[in-house]
XYZ file of C-alpha atoms in Angstrom:
707
model
C 9.681 32.960 -1.828
C 6.252 31.719 -0.764
C 5.507 30.739 2.795
C 5.738 27.074 3.676
C 2.853 25.717 5.710
C 2.924 22.207 7.163
C -0.348 20.307 7.531
C -0.071 17.884 10.457
C -2.618 15.653 12.138
C -3.654 12.159 13.192
C -4.687 9.520 10.605
C -8.380 9.611 9.691
C -8.911 13.146 11.065
C -9.845 14.627 7.653
C -6.359 15.844 6.758
C -6.486 14.754 3.107
C -9.917 16.316 2.697
C -8.644 19.616 4.100
C -5.530 19.466 1.900
C -7.662 18.954 -1.196
C -10.058 21.694 -0.089
C -7.276 24.271 0.377
C -5.144 23.444 -2.665
C -7.724 22.336 -5.252
C -6.038 20.898 -8.341
C -2.698 22.583 -7.606
C -0.932 19.519 -6.231
C 2.352 17.690 -6.749
C 2.869 14.118 -5.545
C 6.310 12.620 -4.925
C 8.173 10.663 -2.291
C 9.900 11.812 0.852
C 13.672 11.304 0.481
C 14.786 7.739 1.173
C 11.346 6.290 1.921
C 8.294 5.226 -0.076
C 5.914 7.569 1.688
C 3.927 9.979 -0.435
C 4.887 13.652 -0.189
C 2.102 15.925 -1.338
C 2.481 19.653 -1.892
C -0.029 22.153 -3.142
C -0.442 25.896 -3.589
C -2.893 27.921 -1.520
C -3.316 30.597 -4.168
C -5.421 32.973 -2.067
C -2.575 33.573 0.419
C 0.381 32.692 -1.843
C 1.640 29.831 0.294
C 2.808 26.262 -0.274
C 1.030 23.617 1.783
C 3.007 20.436 2.606
C 0.853 17.475 3.652
C 2.736 15.529 6.340
C 1.943 11.813 6.859
C -0.821 11.080 9.341
C 0.779 10.451 12.750
C -0.181 10.091 16.407
C 2.965 11.608 17.904
C 6.418 12.929 17.033
C 8.140 9.948 18.660
C 10.164 7.845 16.175
C 8.016 4.706 16.179
C 7.182 4.649 12.456
C 8.679 6.003 9.183
C 5.806 8.464 8.988
C 6.645 9.908 12.401
C 10.331 10.193 11.472
C 9.467 11.965 8.191
C 7.106 14.423 9.912
C 9.453 15.170 12.767
C 12.493 15.670 10.526
C 10.550 18.056 8.269
C 9.350 20.183 11.181
C 12.825 20.267 12.736
C 15.051 20.670 9.694
C 12.890 22.460 7.101
C 11.409 24.879 9.644
C 8.049 25.664 8.006
C 6.652 29.153 8.626
C 3.383 27.866 10.072
C 1.776 24.593 11.138
C -1.890 23.872 10.512
C -2.647 21.169 13.059
C -5.927 19.526 12.105
C -7.725 18.044 15.112
C -10.736 15.721 15.113
C -13.231 17.611 17.278
C -15.072 14.360 18.058
C -11.935 12.886 19.645
C -10.034 15.846 20.992
C -8.078 14.275 23.810
C -6.412 11.736 21.509
C -5.653 14.310 18.800
C -4.370 17.047 21.122
C -1.543 14.768 22.255
C 0.190 15.429 18.922
C -0.695 19.114 19.269
C 1.039 19.288 22.640
C 4.233 18.044 20.964
C 4.117 20.366 17.939
C 3.611 23.379 20.223
C 7.000 22.581 21.798
C 8.740 23.121 18.433
C 8.424 26.902 18.506
C 6.626 27.198 15.154
C 3.541 29.468 14.788
C 0.572 27.093 14.870
C -3.120 27.261 14.001
C -5.402 24.478 15.207
C -8.094 23.535 12.664
C -10.836 21.929 14.745
C -12.420 19.618 12.156
C -15.810 17.868 12.084
C -17.549 20.691 13.931
C -20.732 19.830 12.015
C -20.746 16.384 13.663
C -20.053 17.932 17.058
C -23.021 20.294 16.683
C -25.249 17.417 15.616
C -24.355 15.583 18.851
C -25.325 18.652 20.862
C -21.777 19.277 22.014
C -20.521 22.848 22.392
C -16.829 23.681 22.069
C -15.686 27.124 23.203
C -12.929 27.781 20.642
C -11.877 31.027 22.324
C -11.338 29.309 25.650
C -9.569 26.446 23.883
C -7.366 28.915 22.007
C -6.370 30.616 25.253
C -5.580 27.299 26.908
C -3.534 25.956 23.979
C -1.663 29.229 23.390
C -2.486 29.472 19.683
C -5.373 30.309 17.356
C -8.171 27.690 17.137
C -10.634 27.733 14.214
C -13.670 25.474 13.968
C -14.096 23.942 10.492
C -15.750 21.172 8.521
C -13.319 20.126 5.801
C -15.966 17.883 4.259
C -18.516 20.698 3.889
C -16.029 23.524 3.383
C -17.099 25.391 6.523
C -14.632 27.792 8.150
C -12.118 27.842 5.303
C -11.955 31.662 5.065
C -11.514 31.985 8.831
C -8.794 29.329 8.782
C -6.836 31.039 5.996
C -7.167 34.390 7.744
C -5.750 32.860 10.931
C -2.908 31.227 9.005
C -2.048 34.496 7.228
C -1.707 36.363 10.511
C -0.004 33.582 12.467
C 3.432 34.893 13.392
C 3.608 34.286 17.127
C 5.441 31.404 18.724
C 2.821 29.436 20.678
C 3.039 28.791 24.372
C 3.643 25.144 25.181
C 1.192 23.312 27.402
C 2.243 23.704 31.010
C 3.040 20.453 32.789
C 3.485 19.822 36.530
C 5.911 21.977 38.504
C 8.317 19.076 39.056
C 8.422 18.302 35.359
C 8.776 21.957 34.367
C 11.708 22.264 36.794
C 13.462 19.318 35.126
C 12.777 20.757 31.659
C 14.159 24.133 32.740
C 17.268 22.458 34.162
C 17.861 20.602 30.874
C 17.196 23.772 28.868
C 19.975 25.538 30.778
C 22.371 22.741 29.767
C 21.320 22.763 26.098
C 21.038 26.528 25.609
C 23.324 27.580 22.750
C 23.817 23.957 21.645
C 20.500 23.551 19.840
C 18.456 26.094 17.849
C 16.915 28.652 20.231
C 13.400 28.170 18.847
C 13.588 24.406 19.393
C 15.107 24.530 22.895
C 11.863 23.445 24.593
C 11.359 20.539 22.153
C 14.916 19.227 22.576
C 14.682 19.579 26.352
C 11.431 17.590 26.596
C 12.631 14.938 24.135
C 15.947 14.543 25.946
C 13.922 14.117 29.139
C 12.005 11.320 27.371
C 15.318 9.679 26.362
C 14.451 10.206 22.692
C 17.220 8.654 20.537
C 17.272 11.442 17.939
C 17.478 14.122 20.585
C 20.307 12.284 22.337
C 22.226 11.909 19.047
C 21.864 15.589 18.201
C 22.866 16.974 21.603
C 26.013 14.798 21.581
C 28.210 15.010 24.678
C 25.681 17.191 26.502
C 23.719 14.024 27.187
C 26.061 13.168 30.040
C 24.896 16.246 31.953
C 21.282 15.882 30.821
C 21.110 12.247 31.894
C 21.746 13.241 35.515
C 18.653 15.453 35.494
C 16.641 12.649 33.884
C 17.784 10.109 36.469
C 16.966 12.514 39.283
C 13.397 12.922 38.010
C 12.890 9.181 37.502
C 14.162 8.481 41.014
C 11.877 11.088 42.520
C 8.786 9.938 40.585
C 9.671 6.196 40.664
C 8.811 5.814 36.988
C 10.423 6.047 33.548
C 10.709 9.594 32.272
C 8.848 9.052 28.957
C 5.878 7.601 30.846
C 5.924 10.552 33.223
C 5.877 13.054 30.341
C 3.095 11.195 28.479
C 0.989 10.987 31.631
C 1.472 14.680 32.334
C 0.548 15.626 28.756
C -2.704 13.651 28.875
C -3.549 15.120 32.299
C -3.000 18.651 31.015
C -5.035 17.931 27.862
C -7.907 16.506 29.923
C -8.040 19.732 31.937
C -8.094 21.806 28.752
C -10.878 19.744 27.174
C -12.939 19.749 30.374
C -12.823 23.538 30.510
C -13.696 24.131 26.825
C -16.150 21.357 25.920
C -19.717 20.996 27.132
C -21.383 17.785 26.024
C -25.050 16.839 26.486
C -24.237 13.194 25.882
C -23.131 11.059 28.792
C -20.231 8.656 28.387
C -22.704 5.764 28.411
C -24.743 7.052 25.445
C -24.032 5.390 22.108
C -23.541 7.528 18.998
C -24.861 6.430 15.607
C -21.340 5.221 14.697
C -21.158 3.230 17.924
C -24.448 1.504 17.109
C -23.297 0.627 13.567
C -19.971 -0.672 14.884
C -21.738 -3.018 17.298
C -22.953 -4.843 14.159
C -20.209 -4.476 11.506
C -17.323 -5.218 13.891
C -19.192 -7.984 15.692
C -17.089 -11.115 16.223
C -19.556 -13.297 14.289
C -21.246 -10.836 11.906
C -18.215 -8.777 10.882
C -16.785 -11.212 8.308
C -20.089 -12.121 6.568
C -21.048 -8.444 6.295
C -17.645 -7.619 4.914
C -17.874 -10.461 2.365
C -21.271 -9.170 1.244
C -20.026 -5.613 0.857
C -16.992 -6.662 -1.171
C -19.056 -9.007 -3.348
C -21.230 -6.022 -4.220
C -18.156 -3.881 -4.949
C -16.698 -6.454 -7.340
C -20.045 -7.269 -8.900
C -20.455 -3.605 -9.849
C -16.866 -2.874 -10.827
C -15.859 -6.086 -12.606
C -19.026 -7.795 -13.818
C -21.546 -5.050 -14.537
C -20.751 -1.330 -14.821
C -16.958 -1.679 -15.020
C -17.208 -4.749 -17.282
C -19.473 -2.897 -19.709
C -16.948 -0.054 -19.872
C -14.043 -2.427 -20.433
C -15.905 -4.258 -23.190
C -16.605 -0.941 -24.909
C -12.983 0.205 -24.674
C -11.651 -3.109 -26.003
C -14.258 -3.851 -28.672
C -15.263 -0.387 -29.840
C -12.570 2.128 -28.926
C -9.534 0.005 -29.761
C -11.148 -2.704 -31.934
C -13.239 -0.502 -34.192
C -11.778 2.985 -33.815
C -8.171 3.352 -32.643
C -6.478 0.397 -34.358
C -8.312 0.658 -37.748
C -7.860 4.445 -37.763
C -4.157 4.187 -36.957
C -3.661 1.497 -39.605
C -5.484 3.491 -42.241
C -3.599 6.672 -41.397
C -0.189 4.982 -41.450
C -0.936 3.213 -44.709
C -2.205 6.472 -46.181
C 1.066 8.129 -45.183
C 2.945 5.315 -47.007
C 4.696 4.299 -43.800
C 6.851 1.191 -44.092
C 4.728 -1.938 -43.350
C 7.198 -3.106 -40.722
C 6.931 0.193 -38.835
C 3.143 0.091 -39.228
C 3.006 -3.410 -37.753
C 5.278 -2.315 -34.900
C 3.071 0.661 -34.019
C -0.310 -1.033 -34.526
C 0.274 -4.672 -33.528
C 2.980 -3.968 -30.985
C 2.477 -0.629 -29.234
C -1.216 0.244 -29.657
C -2.522 -3.298 -29.245
C -0.233 -3.957 -26.275
C -0.973 -0.703 -24.428
C -4.640 -1.129 -25.285
C -4.657 -4.516 -23.538
C -3.862 -2.700 -20.310
C -5.905 0.453 -20.839
C -8.895 -1.773 -21.549
C -9.037 -2.437 -17.805
C -9.228 1.292 -16.999
C -13.074 1.463 -16.778
C -13.113 -1.438 -14.318
C -10.335 0.198 -12.344
C -12.082 3.584 -12.181
C -15.361 2.047 -10.975
C -13.444 -0.026 -8.426
C -11.535 3.055 -7.235
C -14.776 5.058 -6.860
C -16.347 2.383 -4.681
C -13.225 1.807 -2.593
C -12.696 5.545 -2.031
C -16.332 5.810 -0.915
C -15.813 2.956 1.546
C -12.604 4.544 2.790
C -14.041 8.054 3.093
C -17.123 6.760 4.901
C -14.920 5.147 7.566
C -15.773 1.498 6.757
C -12.277 0.498 5.549
C -10.907 1.092 9.047
C -13.422 -1.434 10.355
C -12.377 -4.038 7.749
C -8.770 -3.904 8.899
C -9.916 -4.228 12.508
C -12.016 -7.317 11.732
C -9.238 -9.063 9.771
C -6.410 -8.279 12.165
C -7.165 -11.230 14.466
C -6.844 -13.650 11.487
C -3.739 -12.233 9.796
C -1.834 -11.687 13.016
C -1.549 -15.465 13.427
C 0.563 -15.512 10.246
C 2.802 -12.556 11.010
C 0.770 -10.014 9.042
C -1.221 -7.009 10.147
C -4.961 -6.742 9.546
C -4.263 -3.861 7.199
C -2.536 -6.323 4.839
C -5.912 -7.767 3.939
C -7.147 -4.669 2.125
C -4.382 -4.669 -0.581
C -4.850 -8.429 -1.035
C -8.573 -7.963 -1.482
C -8.055 -5.209 -4.034
C -5.494 -7.468 -5.751
C -8.276 -9.889 -6.756
C -9.307 -7.251 -9.275
C -5.836 -6.112 -10.351
C -2.451 -6.459 -8.696
C -1.363 -2.883 -9.514
C -3.854 -1.019 -7.273
C -3.542 -3.874 -4.771
C 0.169 -3.240 -4.410
C -0.391 0.515 -4.308
C -2.925 0.034 -1.499
C -0.184 -1.455 0.701
C 1.067 2.076 1.425
C -1.783 2.495 3.929
C 0.152 0.156 6.258
C 2.209 2.124 8.787
C 4.901 -0.487 9.467
C 7.482 -0.442 6.673
C 8.261 -4.154 7.112
C 4.618 -5.170 6.961
C 4.161 -2.847 3.985
C 7.049 -4.421 2.066
C 5.882 -7.979 2.769
C 2.349 -7.121 1.698
C 3.495 -5.540 -1.570
C 5.596 -8.669 -2.277
C 2.752 -11.126 -1.682
C -0.364 -9.319 -2.910
C -0.065 -10.673 -6.460
C -0.245 -14.289 -5.261
C -4.009 -13.913 -5.187
C -5.411 -14.530 -8.710
C -6.302 -11.223 -10.351
C -8.875 -10.847 -13.129
C -6.100 -11.077 -15.759
C -5.284 -14.612 -14.571
C -8.838 -15.861 -14.970
C -8.353 -16.750 -18.687
C -5.453 -19.052 -17.740
C -7.610 -20.733 -15.091
C -10.418 -21.137 -17.637
C -8.010 -22.572 -20.229
C -6.566 -25.263 -17.950
C -9.921 -26.101 -16.370
C -11.579 -26.425 -19.776
C -8.775 -28.290 -21.549
C -7.784 -30.728 -18.812
C -10.454 -30.851 -16.084
C -13.734 -30.759 -17.975
C -14.408 -27.163 -16.984
C -14.544 -28.009 -13.272
C -15.128 -25.016 -10.992
C -12.911 -26.753 -8.421
C -9.877 -25.600 -10.441
C -10.802 -21.948 -9.854
C -11.536 -22.632 -6.178
C -8.176 -24.395 -5.807
C -6.413 -21.455 -7.510
C -7.745 -18.954 -4.951
C -7.034 -21.363 -2.102
C -3.405 -21.770 -3.254
C -3.073 -17.990 -3.602
C -4.268 -17.355 -0.041
C -2.084 -20.209 1.264
C 0.980 -18.735 -0.504
C 0.293 -15.339 1.110
C -0.070 -16.746 4.617
C 2.945 -19.041 4.201
C 5.036 -16.153 2.871
C 3.983 -14.066 5.863
C 5.641 -16.636 8.135
C 8.733 -17.103 5.931
C 9.463 -13.450 5.165
C 8.969 -12.410 8.782
C 11.974 -14.624 9.596
C 14.235 -13.009 6.980
C 16.698 -10.658 8.762
C 15.692 -7.439 7.016
C 11.964 -8.145 7.391
C 11.888 -9.866 10.768
C 9.878 -8.720 13.721
C 6.444 -9.083 15.170
C 3.476 -7.635 13.337
C 3.086 -3.996 14.184
C 0.604 -3.201 16.900
C -2.772 -2.568 15.385
C -3.523 1.013 16.353
C -6.137 2.690 14.237
C -8.554 5.494 14.845
C -12.104 4.457 13.995
C -13.553 7.719 12.684
C -17.294 8.409 12.866
C -19.232 7.248 9.810
C -20.197 10.005 7.392
C -21.375 10.446 3.824
C -18.352 10.596 1.459
C -17.646 13.977 -0.110
C -18.233 14.065 -3.873
C -15.165 16.245 -4.538
C -12.946 13.935 -2.481
C -14.206 10.822 -4.265
C -13.713 12.331 -7.723
C -10.270 13.727 -6.979
C -8.960 10.561 -5.314
C -10.341 8.388 -8.117
C -8.706 10.503 -10.809
C -5.399 10.491 -8.919
C -5.389 6.709 -8.628
C -6.560 6.274 -12.223
C -3.871 8.550 -13.604
C -1.193 6.755 -11.600
C -2.403 3.449 -13.106
C -2.302 4.818 -16.662
C 1.072 6.506 -16.243
C 2.876 3.590 -14.615
C 1.229 0.801 -16.566
C 1.643 2.652 -19.854
C 5.343 3.196 -19.303
C 6.189 -0.446 -18.728
C 3.687 -1.883 -21.155
C 4.895 0.384 -23.956
C 8.476 -0.770 -23.523
C 7.557 -4.437 -23.105
C 5.224 -4.406 -26.117
C 7.993 -3.198 -28.372
C 10.384 -5.888 -27.140
C 7.876 -8.785 -27.398
C 6.718 -7.741 -30.867
C 10.290 -7.399 -32.103
C 11.276 -10.839 -30.794
C 8.213 -12.499 -32.275
C 8.490 -10.775 -35.692
C 12.198 -11.212 -36.498
C 14.780 -13.969 -36.600
C 18.412 -13.622 -35.513
C 19.425 -12.339 -38.984
C 16.986 -9.483 -38.473
C 14.721 -10.756 -41.243
C 10.992 -10.616 -40.688
C 9.547 -14.111 -40.286
C 6.289 -15.477 -41.633
C 6.152 -18.305 -39.137
C 6.555 -17.447 -35.466
C 8.331 -20.786 -34.948
C 11.294 -19.251 -36.810
C 11.411 -16.140 -34.594
C 13.862 -15.190 -31.915
C 11.042 -15.641 -29.390
C 10.703 -19.296 -30.372
C 14.454 -19.797 -29.999
C 14.377 -18.162 -26.589
C 11.507 -20.432 -25.614
C 13.495 -23.480 -26.681
C 16.585 -22.210 -24.868
C 14.836 -21.828 -21.516
C 12.258 -24.616 -21.734
C 14.631 -27.105 -20.026
C 14.229 -25.102 -16.835
C 10.604 -26.161 -16.651
C 11.134 -29.875 -17.327
C 10.873 -30.744 -13.571
C 7.525 -28.926 -13.598
C 6.158 -31.216 -16.301
C 5.695 -28.762 -19.171
C 9.263 -27.930 -20.204
C 9.333 -30.273 -23.185
C 7.036 -27.937 -25.123
C 8.661 -24.536 -25.773
C 5.287 -22.884 -26.413
C 4.486 -22.989 -22.706
C 7.767 -21.264 -21.878
C 6.950 -18.519 -24.404
C 3.437 -18.215 -23.009
C 4.892 -17.691 -19.543
C 7.230 -15.004 -20.891
C 4.442 -13.095 -22.660
C 2.437 -13.407 -19.464
C 4.872 -10.946 -17.931
C 3.379 -8.331 -20.242
C -0.146 -9.109 -19.102
C -1.300 -12.464 -17.771
C -4.235 -12.691 -20.162
C -1.684 -12.666 -22.994
C -0.854 -16.292 -22.176
C -4.041 -17.535 -23.847
C -3.663 -15.202 -26.838
C -0.063 -16.320 -27.287
C -1.148 -19.954 -27.492
C -3.644 -18.993 -30.173
C -0.843 -17.570 -32.291
C 1.641 -20.347 -31.575
C -0.867 -23.109 -32.308
C -2.094 -21.508 -35.521
C -5.304 -19.746 -34.430
C -5.601 -16.094 -35.459
C -8.243 -15.466 -32.776
C -9.219 -17.336 -29.637
C -12.017 -16.802 -27.166
C -11.095 -15.592 -23.684
C -11.469 -19.138 -22.353
C -9.322 -20.444 -25.236
C -11.715 -23.307 -26.037
C -10.419 -23.520 -29.667
C -7.073 -24.831 -28.436
C -8.310 -27.123 -25.648
C -7.664 -30.321 -27.693
C -4.080 -29.283 -28.421
C -3.395 -28.422 -24.778
C -4.928 -31.748 -23.729
C -2.696 -33.586 -26.213
C 0.487 -31.870 -24.989
C -0.022 -31.920 -21.212
C -1.239 -34.354 -18.598
C -3.768 -32.893 -16.134
C -1.164 -32.744 -13.375
C 1.328 -31.000 -15.720
C -1.379 -28.543 -16.757
C -2.195 -27.765 -13.120
C 1.522 -27.279 -12.472
C 1.637 -24.792 -15.388
C -1.397 -22.977 -13.974
C 0.034 -22.689 -10.450
C 3.399 -21.457 -11.736
C 1.742 -18.669 -13.737
C -0.458 -17.729 -10.783
C 2.410 -17.400 -8.304
C 5.420 -16.341 -10.387
C 6.456 -12.758 -11.183
C 3.396 -10.637 -11.988
C 2.995 -8.523 -15.137
C 5.393 -5.640 -15.834
C 2.866 -3.067 -14.622
C 2.605 -4.830 -11.259
C 6.399 -5.145 -11.043
C 6.604 -1.398 -11.679
C 4.099 -0.755 -8.899
C 6.100 -3.067 -6.629
C 9.279 -1.111 -7.436
C 7.541 2.069 -6.308
C 6.589 0.537 -2.961
C 9.889 -1.265 -2.288
C 11.983 1.763 -3.214
C 14.839 0.177 -5.199
C 15.290 -2.138 -8.153
C 17.517 -4.331 -5.983
C 14.695 -4.964 -3.510
C 12.235 -5.419 -6.364
C 14.528 -7.958 -8.024
C 14.795 -9.863 -4.755
C 10.999 -9.877 -4.419
C 10.519 -11.141 -7.995
C 13.128 -13.832 -7.384
C 11.308 -14.954 -4.220
C 8.004 -15.111 -6.114
C 9.542 -17.161 -8.940
C 11.353 -19.534 -6.564
C 8.185 -20.120 -4.556
C 6.183 -20.657 -7.762
C 8.812 -23.084 -9.034
C 8.947 -25.010 -5.752
C 5.167 -25.331 -5.412
C 4.702 -26.301 -9.083
C 7.465 -28.891 -8.899
C 5.979 -30.432 -5.755
C 2.546 -30.562 -7.395
C 3.829 -32.246 -10.564
C 6.363 -34.639 -9.053
C 4.307 -35.780 -6.069
C 1.159 -35.851 -8.181
C 2.876 -37.959 -10.876
C 4.140 -40.381 -8.224
C 0.682 -40.811 -6.710
C -1.247 -40.953 -9.996
C 1.142 -42.570 -12.481
C 3.734 -44.177 -10.202
C 6.514 -42.082 -11.787
C 9.671 -41.778 -9.652
C 12.982 -40.112 -10.502
C 15.625 -37.704 -9.293
C 13.197 -34.776 -9.461
C 10.789 -36.671 -7.224
C 13.535 -36.755 -4.595
C 14.147 -33.048 -5.169
C 10.431 -32.354 -4.673
C 10.343 -34.170 -1.323
C 13.554 -32.388 -0.270
C 11.837 -29.087 -1.113
C 8.859 -30.067 1.044
C 11.215 -30.757 3.960
C 13.062 -27.446 3.413
C 9.846 -25.395 3.365
C 8.567 -27.196 6.465
C 11.854 -26.469 8.248
C 11.671 -22.765 7.393
C 8.071 -22.595 8.576
C 8.611 -24.285 11.949
C 12.176 -23.196 12.771
C 12.476 -20.162 15.021
C 15.464 -18.704 13.153
C 16.100 -20.558 9.856
C 18.202 -17.689 8.483
C 20.550 -17.411 11.466
C 23.706 -17.647 9.332
C 22.487 -14.907 7.016
C 21.658 -12.758 10.020
C 25.145 -13.343 11.413
C 26.816 -12.411 8.112
C 24.812 -9.197 7.937
C 25.773 -8.356 11.521
C 29.462 -8.990 10.776
C 29.308 -6.903 7.600
C 27.699 -3.961 9.371
C 29.857 -4.205 12.493
């Protein structure tokens, strides 16, 4: 059995870079049990060990799911060795976690990262003196440049000694010793120090695990608090930082005074400036999307759609199947259903890869941390963290990577809300629908597109307020604590590897759902209920389904025409399919992306206000299957995903109904029962937004059920 090595460290300390450097391509990605946090494992072939990448954390206190996952793994899985990666440019903050891991009685090697940056600043770190003070081996490395890897692996291979914990004050050590005497024999011997310190801090997990011994331990804790006139966890934290400061002062010699600004400090004075931060950020992101969507990525997508699928894959598959005398029905299913449907999604892959490259470069350079910092003061007013802005921004290109980006948010509640609301912002796949409605009913006005993005942002902010009041998602936005790492040039290997990982996840997840959905949509549109192939799609099962559900959309103004219901259904496959579906339903074999061939028909069937209602519903309702699949991965269960999709559809329905009914009253003087329902919906939404606890009864029922 190979050795298990845990890789632990603060966020943004270079942990992922070191993991990739040590394991190369030998990696497996999964989830930690019961949570939607990535678990990455890889083989270090040179020493025959398995490296487990723990989530980035600041301490082993249970304040976040990541800290719970890391702490439980170190306690219950008992790895053979810990590699604790420490940012050498910010040692005092990083060594706080180190001081806690040393208490766990597991052989530890400290990997002092970013030593190249430290040398550049003229700072000298005496690793031998630091090693002696910390009671374990310390190796200076640069994960980005690959420096010190051999020395690190040699230290890990020979690490078999339990480290000495950092010594705290005599009074505190006396209390720890007293608690250790009580717990001896009741907790694992190697973890006696950790349990004793955590019990002293009144840590809930420690108290649960020591059971009835807490009664005796609590007396020692109360005695210490009375003597020091402070809470015990504050006393321990203060003592740890004091001890760490002494260690750093003895091992680090810096030529730079505390008042000197580093290069990163000087850049931050501009990019995080109160007035300049947002315009600079907007300029950077415009450049990112201009390259990934309009130019380089757009050229790649055009080639994949027009050449690879249009001229190569589909004709070649058709010719091969016909040459093999395959039944025409099966040929149509494979070519028109599966290949064409999956191709519609894979056509976006070039844009996605270019986007991923640029975003990984921004992230690896340290700029993404600054974006979250700048946006936090805006989003916090609506119950969201600043980190929620990054997934939403990515969602303007495609909802799938936008939802996946929500996993960078530490708070599980904020992460779930963000993954539920990211797709409200119009993605590139929704642009054809915007162009269709604007061209057919509003003379091609750009105000329609502007209004679409405005409604998307408004829906996100409004949902932030509403969902934060729901019992299972309630609570204040998590405190915005983020390390701002020094700026540096992104590593080529890291950019390539991260891009390929994200790209493969997009292909694998999107392909799975699209493949299944394509088969179902094609089957419904090609056959009638007697299982006979139809020549006219109006005779298909899909048309019947459209007619059966179209009444639902009557209050929205477009339910009298079943084609719009079918278009909404096919939009679940991919939103750009809505325009293509209309081309088929209205008798056009091909339509341009803007759908200008069918503008007169759309204009004849819908009033402008009904058309805008149709547009808003398709912008806000359930996203495509690929995005729903990504949402399922972030929310953890199909039950939670179903609830999220239901919320999206209800909100889309409510907003669209209000737009159509109130708009029809103001423009055409139309008034009916649905007008009353629309105003009642306005009152209900306003009540939920302003009420302090609109879901009090639900909260009470949940409390009674769990009591």
